[in-house]
Amino acid sequence: MLTLVYSTSSLPGRQSNLSLSLSRISLLRDLADQKFESHTLAYLTFVSYHRGNMHGRPRKAYKPEEEAASAAKAAKLRSLQNQFMSNHHAKIYTKEAIDLSTKLLEINPEAYTAWNYRKLAVEDTLSREESNQDLVKSVLDEELKVVESALRQNFKSYGAWHHRKWVLSKGHSSVGNELRLLDKFQTLDSRNFHAWNYRRFVVELTNRSKEDELKYTEDMISKDFSNYSAWHNRSVLLSSLLAKAEGFMPNEKIPDEYQLVHDAIFTDEDDQSGWFYHLWLLDQTVNVETPLLTSSWPSHAGCLNDSSSSKLTTSCSESGSFPLILYFNQAVGGVSSSSTVTIDTELKGNEDVVWEPVSKKNSHVSCVWVARLKYISSEPCFGKEYKVKVKIGNSPGIVSSRGCNFSASYEFVFTAHVHDTVEESSQEGIVSWTDGFDIWDAESKDLNALATLDRSNAQMDSKWRQEAIAEEIDLFRELPDSKIGKLTLARLLMAKAMISDDAVKGVHYNEILELYKDLMALDSSHYQYYKDVHSVALLRKVTSSTEDLSGHLFRCRNMNNSVCLRLNNLSLSRIASVEKLLFVQMLDLSHNELHSTEGLEGMQLLSCLNLSHNRIRSFSALDSLRHLKQLRVLDVSHNHIGEHSVDTTRYLCSSPLFNSEWTRDEVGRQMPTLVTKYWDAYFVLRDLNLKQLDITGNVIAGDVFSSFVLRVVPKLVWLDGKKLEI
Amino acid sequence: MGGFAGNTGHDPHVLYTLSAVQILALFDKLDILDVGKVSSYVAGLQNEDGSFSGDMWGEVDTRFSYIAICCLSILKCLDKISVEKAVDYIVSCKNLDGGFGCTPGAESHAGQIFCCVGALAITGSLHHVDKDLLGWWLCERQVKSGGLNGRPEKLPDVCYSWWVLSSLIMIDRVHWIDKAKLVKFILDCQDLENGGISDRPDDAVDIFHTYFGVAGLSLLEYPGVKAIDPAYALPVDVINRILLTK
């Protein structure tokens, strides 16, 4: 089988005669038994395969005379190769030997060892003749000729292009020809990425200005707008020039670029060349590099007490602490109480508060940062109120993962009402999702104390941004029904919401939702994409004002009036707007279409979560729940856990697949087989302190899995509605 | 030297070194290797900026970053390289459309995206990927025929059933394409008389596209096909055997 693999790459033209005796669909069934042998072997050479030989060759009927001709060709090539190999191993660099390698490369530019050999031959000459400048130059020019003829054969040959770079890097060759050569390639194939990469190499070698290269991309685009490669290069150059901001101001240049890309979008509504460039322009218009604080819990002027709000301190009584949550608009590092965040409070025991990023173990950056403030309830402090002042950003140090400094400084103040904690009737009663809920009082000012929903991210220099978006919206409204027209309009309207001052009034979320529904029908192949963005827009709408949100809020009498948010039966396939929901303690997401809990990690107050009747396929999809230290009640019944062989969150969770994370505790060591089989369930469940779990209605459920769960979660009280014997 | 060549007598290169390691992993015969030598050969090809050369001649490409990381992970020798720098280099190849190229500034291409996303997956670094942005770019590779292309405005090709699909799976956005249509496209690329799968319907078959078609069908959960790991391109049970058991 090894021979099969090699013959594919060294003997072009032979592929069609590989008698692999592959038989149709039955092959696919055989594979289950044969452990993917022949097919993985084929894969193993994928990285060396070259497009020149393997694509666009019409299927022809097997002809015996072709086989004979092919075999003769192969024999000739094999003898050439054998001769070459003996020269290479004997380090023979005579003119004849070098000419032999030229012949070999002419037939097969993918003979990578021949390119290596030529480099050795050149170095051999250079070491002996470096003073003879003319000879050196002619030797290198010969190399460039060989590369050019190889490229004529296969202009996508990695070996050939690298050899050219290697020769040019020696510094003895004239670079003037190179751009002309590239122009020729551009005409042959404007999308040849090897040529574009080589262009970048030459530009650096010759110190050509970014402005000149920008002009080049503009020339290419005006010749043919359907040149994604040119648009890509333009974006790279422009973003670098904009960052330097000398004569390249975003408020001037970005509107110009919108004009430029319109032709590309409107001329052929199916041509994607301009789509991603336009999306990038939108991103430049809407997003600012500097990180901002989007929300916090408690929110400013919030009041934590046991009368008006939801006895928030009570539900934290087990730990004697409550969380402080900071939610940034992008991943940042450097949040620490020793420098960048100061907490001013009379609550004792909080001199050394530790801020932790809500992210994977070894990561120092996150959008969400949490610290815990302690309160000592044994002290005779009944009815005492403590003010807490949190200051962020007074000293520098908070930096985004892209290296931008958090520059604004924020301050928020709230009051914590600590009361005498009577020993709670052990919260051992089963939590019901249906009984004992009170409607939220829409008039009550509580919600404003819990969350600031109406604050928008108005930018300082927002005039040009708002104008650009308004113009684009007008333009795209004029477009006849097209996929890209509707999609871009929906995105523009969402963007408008993000940067408008009167975000709540100006944006019609209903129009956005209608556009996505249209797209689900218009472009059904991407139905689930539009479904996801529809869910995001729906949640933005729900959280855009207190009126919208209060219709979904309830209080759970049996859980000390905990705040319960009901988002069930909304066809949600994505979670979003979590930054506006940090105050939620019970969340009902049942009867939706969620397949992952990505995004929920910010809801640090969450103690009860209902995910029943969704599309969760594995415990790895629930990985974000590991960050919810207060979670006690989890319902994942009636999902698809264990049903699928493909795990789409296998690499997104913190898992033993990243070698270093594989540490087992005592429980794990006692059940090695089960822990290997249920590794993702093990990692998620062991980090949670659950009291109540529902897993019925999943393929994975059963006696084996249940007993595994009981070993991993020893403090569990309720499983699938039944109280467990202690 | 530690490295493997494409055939006996040829020069060593990481490409074939990975192939050798993967073949042996498949047959559970990694013990015939001098793991120290092989891993040192691969680790020795990491450059100052975290990138990897393919061999001593210095060609740098994110394909080689993937190869080195994949190979060393299977050999459990990832600590021989600077994973942090390797990740930094890959992130420097991230483009404004969310995709990745072979070197910084190079155009996004599904093959390179697979390599970069795979390397980030193996090292637990997928948080560097903007999943929604890249996910949209990748799902728009599905053309009207149901097949996938490798970049905008190119023809569909069965090999992208692996590269685009595995990338989508690793970032949990595979539900954004029409799986049934893709299955139909792959099956249409079969040579129903002589067997094998080609790049496009009615083209000549070859072993590469046969592999990619079958691997793609595995990721699409086609009945009767074994589960394949999207990052390592080896069966899931092989990877679990190597990485999950001590």
Coordinates of C-alpha atoms in Angstrom, one line a residue, chain A residues 359-684:
Chain A
S359 CA -12.4 31.4 30.2
K360 CA -10.3 28.3 29.7
K361 CA -7.8 27.4 32.5
N362 CA -4.6 28.7 30.9
S363 CA -6.1 31.8 29.3
H364 CA -5.5 35.3 30.8
V365 CA -8.1 37.1 28.7
S366 CA -11.8 37.1 28.6
C367 CA -14.8 39.3 27.9
V368 CA -16.2 38.4 31.3
W369 CA -14.4 38.9 34.6
V370 CA -15.6 37.8 38.0
A371 CA -14.6 38.5 41.5
R372 CA -16.4 37.5 44.7
L373 CA -17.1 39.8 47.6
K374 CA -17.5 38.2 51.0
Y375 CA -19.8 39.2 53.7
I376 CA -19.5 37.7 57.1
S377 CA -23.1 36.8 58.1
S378 CA -22.2 35.6 61.6
E379 CA -21.5 39.2 62.6
P380 CA -24.4 40.9 64.3
C381 CA -25.2 43.1 61.4
F382 CA -28.9 42.6 60.9
G383 CA -30.3 45.2 58.5
K384 CA -27.0 46.8 57.9
E385 CA -26.3 48.4 54.5
Y386 CA -23.0 48.5 52.9
K387 CA -22.1 50.7 50.0
V388 CA -19.7 49.3 47.5
K389 CA -17.9 51.4 45.0
V390 CA -16.1 49.8 42.1
K391 CA -13.7 51.8 40.0
I392 CA -12.3 50.4 36.7
G393 CA -9.6 51.8 34.6
N394 CA -8.1 54.5 36.8
S395 CA -4.7 53.1 36.2
P396 CA -3.6 51.6 32.9
G397 CA -3.2 47.9 32.5
I398 CA -6.4 46.5 31.0
V399 CA -5.5 45.6 27.5
S400 CA -7.5 43.9 24.7
S401 CA -6.1 40.7 23.1
R402 CA -5.3 42.8 20.1
G403 CA -3.2 45.1 22.2
C404 CA -5.5 48.1 22.6
N405 CA -5.7 49.8 26.0
F406 CA -8.8 50.3 27.9
S407 CA -8.8 54.0 28.3
A408 CA -12.2 55.1 29.7
S409 CA -12.6 55.0 33.5
Y410 CA -15.8 53.8 35.0
E411 CA -17.3 53.9 38.4
F412 CA -20.3 52.2 39.7
V413 CA -21.8 52.2 43.2
F414 CA -24.4 49.8 44.7
T415 CA -25.7 48.9 48.1
A416 CA -25.5 45.5 49.7
H417 CA -28.0 44.8 52.4
V418 CA -26.7 42.1 54.6
H419 CA -29.3 40.4 56.8
D420 CA -29.2 37.8 59.4
T421 CA -29.2 34.5 57.6
V422 CA -31.6 32.1 59.2
E423 CA -30.7 28.6 58.3
E424 CA -32.5 27.9 55.1
S425 CA -34.9 25.1 55.2
S426 CA -32.4 22.9 53.4
Q427 CA -33.0 23.7 49.8
E428 CA -33.6 20.1 49.2
G429 CA -37.1 20.3 47.8
I430 CA -37.3 19.7 44.1
V431 CA -37.4 22.8 41.9
S432 CA -40.3 22.9 39.6
W433 CA -40.3 24.9 36.4
T434 CA -44.1 25.3 36.3
D435 CA -45.5 25.9 39.8
G436 CA -45.0 28.8 42.1
F437 CA -44.2 31.7 39.7
D438 CA -45.4 35.3 40.0
I439 CA -45.5 37.7 37.1
W440 CA -43.0 40.5 37.3
D441 CA -44.5 43.8 38.1
A442 CA -43.9 45.8 34.9
E443 CA -44.3 49.1 36.7
S444 CA -41.8 48.3 39.3
K445 CA -38.5 50.1 39.1
D446 CA -36.7 46.9 40.1
L447 CA -35.6 46.1 36.6
N448 CA -33.8 49.4 36.2
A449 CA -31.9 48.6 39.4
L450 CA -31.0 45.2 38.0
A451 CA -29.9 46.1 34.5
T452 CA -29.2 49.1 32.3
L453 CA -30.8 48.1 29.1
D454 CA -31.0 51.3 27.2
R455 CA -27.4 52.3 27.2
S456 CA -25.8 52.2 23.8
N457 CA -22.3 52.3 22.6
A458 CA -22.3 55.8 21.1
Q459 CA -18.9 56.5 19.8
M460 CA -17.2 59.9 20.1
D461 CA -16.6 60.5 16.4
S462 CA -19.9 58.9 15.4
K463 CA -21.2 61.4 12.9
W464 CA -19.4 59.9 9.8
R465 CA -20.3 56.4 11.0
Q466 CA -24.0 57.2 11.3
E467 CA -24.0 58.9 8.0
A468 CA -22.2 56.1 6.2
I469 CA -24.7 53.5 7.6
A470 CA -27.7 55.7 6.8
E471 CA -26.5 56.0 3.2
E472 CA -25.9 52.3 2.8
I473 CA -29.3 51.6 4.2
D474 CA -30.9 53.9 1.7
L475 CA -28.9 52.3 -1.1
F476 CA -29.6 48.7 -0.2
R477 CA -33.3 49.5 0.2
E478 CA -33.3 50.3 -3.5
L479 CA -31.9 46.9 -4.5
P480 CA -34.4 44.5 -6.0
D481 CA -34.9 41.2 -4.1
S482 CA -31.5 39.5 -3.8
K483 CA -29.9 37.4 -1.2
I484 CA -27.0 39.8 -0.7
G485 CA -29.3 42.8 -0.7
K486 CA -31.5 41.5 2.1
L487 CA -28.6 40.1 4.1
T488 CA -26.6 43.3 3.9
L489 CA -29.7 45.4 4.8
A490 CA -30.4 43.3 7.8
R491 CA -26.8 43.7 8.9
L492 CA -26.9 47.4 8.3
L493 CA -30.0 47.8 10.4
M494 CA -28.4 45.8 13.3
A495 CA -25.4 48.0 13.0
K496 CA -27.5 51.1 13.2
A497 CA -28.9 49.8 16.4
M498 CA -25.4 49.4 17.8
I499 CA -24.3 52.9 17.2
S500 CA -27.4 54.9 17.5
D501 CA -28.2 57.1 20.5
D502 CA -31.8 56.3 20.4
A503 CA -31.3 52.7 19.7
V504 CA -34.6 51.7 21.0
K505 CA -36.7 54.0 19.0
G506 CA -34.8 54.2 15.7
V507 CA -34.5 50.6 14.9
H508 CA -37.2 48.4 13.8
Y509 CA -36.3 44.9 14.9
N510 CA -39.3 43.5 13.3
E511 CA -37.9 44.6 9.9
I512 CA -34.7 42.8 10.6
L513 CA -36.6 39.6 11.7
E514 CA -38.7 39.7 8.5
L515 CA -35.6 40.0 6.3
Y516 CA -34.0 36.9 8.0
K517 CA -37.2 35.0 7.5
D518 CA -37.2 36.0 3.8
L519 CA -33.6 34.8 3.5
M520 CA -34.5 31.4 5.0
A521 CA -36.8 30.9 2.1
L522 CA -34.7 32.6 -0.6
D523 CA -31.4 30.8 0.2
S524 CA -32.6 27.6 1.9
S525 CA -29.1 26.0 1.7
H526 CA -28.0 28.4 4.4
Y527 CA -31.3 28.2 6.4
Q528 CA -29.6 27.5 9.7
Y529 CA -27.3 30.5 9.3
Y530 CA -30.3 32.8 8.9
K531 CA -32.0 31.0 11.8
D532 CA -29.0 31.7 14.1
V533 CA -28.8 35.4 13.2
H534 CA -32.6 35.6 13.5
S535 CA -32.3 34.3 17.1
V536 CA -29.6 36.8 17.9
A537 CA -31.8 39.6 16.6
L538 CA -34.8 38.3 18.5
L539 CA -32.9 38.3 21.7
R540 CA -31.6 41.8 21.0
K541 CA -35.2 42.9 20.6
V542 CA -36.3 41.2 23.8
T543 CA -33.6 42.8 25.8
S544 CA -33.8 46.2 24.2
S545 CA -36.2 47.8 26.7
T546 CA -37.8 47.1 30.0
E547 CA -41.2 46.8 28.4
D548 CA -40.0 44.1 26.1
L549 CA -38.1 42.2 28.7
S550 CA -40.5 42.3 31.6
G551 CA -43.0 40.2 29.7
H552 CA -40.5 37.3 30.0
L553 CA -39.6 37.9 33.7
F554 CA -41.1 36.1 36.7
R555 CA -40.3 35.5 40.3
C556 CA -40.0 32.0 41.7
R557 CA -41.7 31.9 45.2
N558 CA -40.1 28.6 46.2
M559 CA -36.6 29.9 45.3
N560 CA -36.8 33.0 47.5
N561 CA -38.3 35.1 44.8
S562 CA -35.4 34.4 42.4
V563 CA -35.6 36.2 39.1
C564 CA -36.7 33.8 36.4
L565 CA -36.3 34.6 32.7
R566 CA -38.5 32.5 30.4
L567 CA -37.3 32.3 26.9
N568 CA -39.0 29.0 26.0
N569 CA -40.8 28.1 22.8
L570 CA -39.1 30.8 20.8
S571 CA -37.4 28.6 18.2
L572 CA -34.1 30.0 19.5
S573 CA -31.1 28.3 17.9
R574 CA -28.5 30.7 19.5
I575 CA -28.0 32.4 22.8
A576 CA -27.2 36.2 22.8
S577 CA -27.5 39.5 24.7
V578 CA -26.2 37.8 27.8
E579 CA -24.5 41.1 28.8
K580 CA -28.0 42.5 29.4
L581 CA -29.1 39.5 31.5
L582 CA -26.4 39.2 34.1
F583 CA -29.1 39.5 36.9
V584 CA -30.9 36.4 35.9
Q585 CA -31.0 33.5 38.5
M586 CA -33.3 31.0 36.8
L587 CA -33.4 30.6 33.0
D588 CA -36.0 28.6 31.1
L589 CA -34.7 27.9 27.6
S590 CA -36.8 24.8 27.1
H591 CA -38.5 23.9 23.8
N592 CA -36.0 25.7 21.6
E593 CA -33.4 24.6 19.0
L594 CA -30.2 25.2 20.9
H595 CA -27.3 22.8 20.3
S596 CA -24.8 24.5 22.5
T597 CA -24.7 26.7 25.6
E598 CA -22.0 28.9 24.1
G599 CA -22.5 32.4 25.6
L600 CA -24.0 31.4 28.9
E601 CA -20.7 31.6 30.9
G602 CA -21.4 35.2 31.7
M603 CA -24.5 34.5 33.7
Q604 CA -22.7 34.0 36.9
L605 CA -25.8 34.3 39.1
L606 CA -27.5 31.4 37.4
S607 CA -28.7 28.7 39.8
C608 CA -31.3 26.9 37.8
L609 CA -31.2 26.2 34.0
N610 CA -33.8 24.4 31.9
L611 CA -32.6 23.2 28.6
S612 CA -35.1 20.4 28.1
H613 CA -36.4 19.7 24.6
N614 CA -33.5 21.3 22.6
R615 CA -30.9 19.9 20.3
I616 CA -28.0 19.4 22.6
R617 CA -25.9 16.5 21.2
S618 CA -23.2 16.1 23.8
F619 CA -21.9 17.2 27.1
S620 CA -19.0 19.0 25.4
A621 CA -21.7 21.4 24.1
L622 CA -22.5 22.3 27.7
D623 CA -18.9 23.2 28.5
S624 CA -19.6 26.8 29.2
L625 CA -21.8 25.7 32.2
R626 CA -18.6 24.8 34.0
H627 CA -18.1 28.4 34.7
L628 CA -21.4 28.8 36.5
K629 CA -20.3 28.1 40.0
Q630 CA -23.8 28.7 41.5
L631 CA -25.6 26.3 39.2
R632 CA -27.6 23.7 41.3
V633 CA -30.5 22.7 39.0
L634 CA -30.0 21.5 35.5
D635 CA -32.5 20.0 33.1
V636 CA -31.1 18.6 29.9
S637 CA -33.9 16.0 29.4
H638 CA -35.2 15.2 25.9
N639 CA -32.2 16.3 23.9
H640 CA -30.0 14.4 21.5
I641 CA -27.1 13.5 23.8
G642 CA -25.4 10.4 22.6
E643 CA -27.2 10.2 19.3
H644 CA -24.5 11.4 17.0
S645 CA -21.1 10.1 16.1
V646 CA -19.8 13.6 15.2
D647 CA -19.0 15.9 18.0
T648 CA -19.0 19.5 16.8
T649 CA -17.8 20.9 20.1
R650 CA -15.0 18.4 20.7
Y651 CA -12.3 21.0 20.4
L652 CA -14.2 24.0 21.8
C653 CA -14.4 22.6 25.3
S654 CA -11.7 22.4 27.9
S655 CA -10.8 18.8 27.4
P656 CA -8.2 16.1 27.8
L657 CA -7.5 16.3 24.1
F658 CA -5.1 19.1 24.8
N659 CA -2.7 16.7 26.5
S660 CA -1.8 18.9 29.4
E661 CA -5.3 19.0 30.8
W662 CA -5.7 15.3 31.4
T663 CA -5.6 15.0 35.2
R664 CA -7.9 12.6 36.9
D665 CA -9.1 12.6 40.4
E666 CA -9.8 9.7 42.6
V667 CA -13.2 9.0 41.0
G668 CA -11.7 9.1 37.6
R669 CA -9.0 6.6 38.5
Q670 CA -11.6 4.1 39.8
M671 CA -13.5 4.0 36.5
P672 CA -11.0 4.5 33.7
T673 CA -13.1 2.9 31.0
L674 CA -16.3 4.9 31.8
V675 CA -14.3 8.1 32.2
T676 CA -12.8 7.6 28.7
K677 CA -16.2 6.7 27.3
Y678 CA -18.0 9.6 28.9
W679 CA -15.0 12.0 29.0
D680 CA -17.0 15.2 28.2
A681 CA -19.8 14.4 30.7
Y682 CA -17.1 13.7 33.3
F683 CA -15.4 17.0 32.8
V684 CA -18.6 19.1 32.8

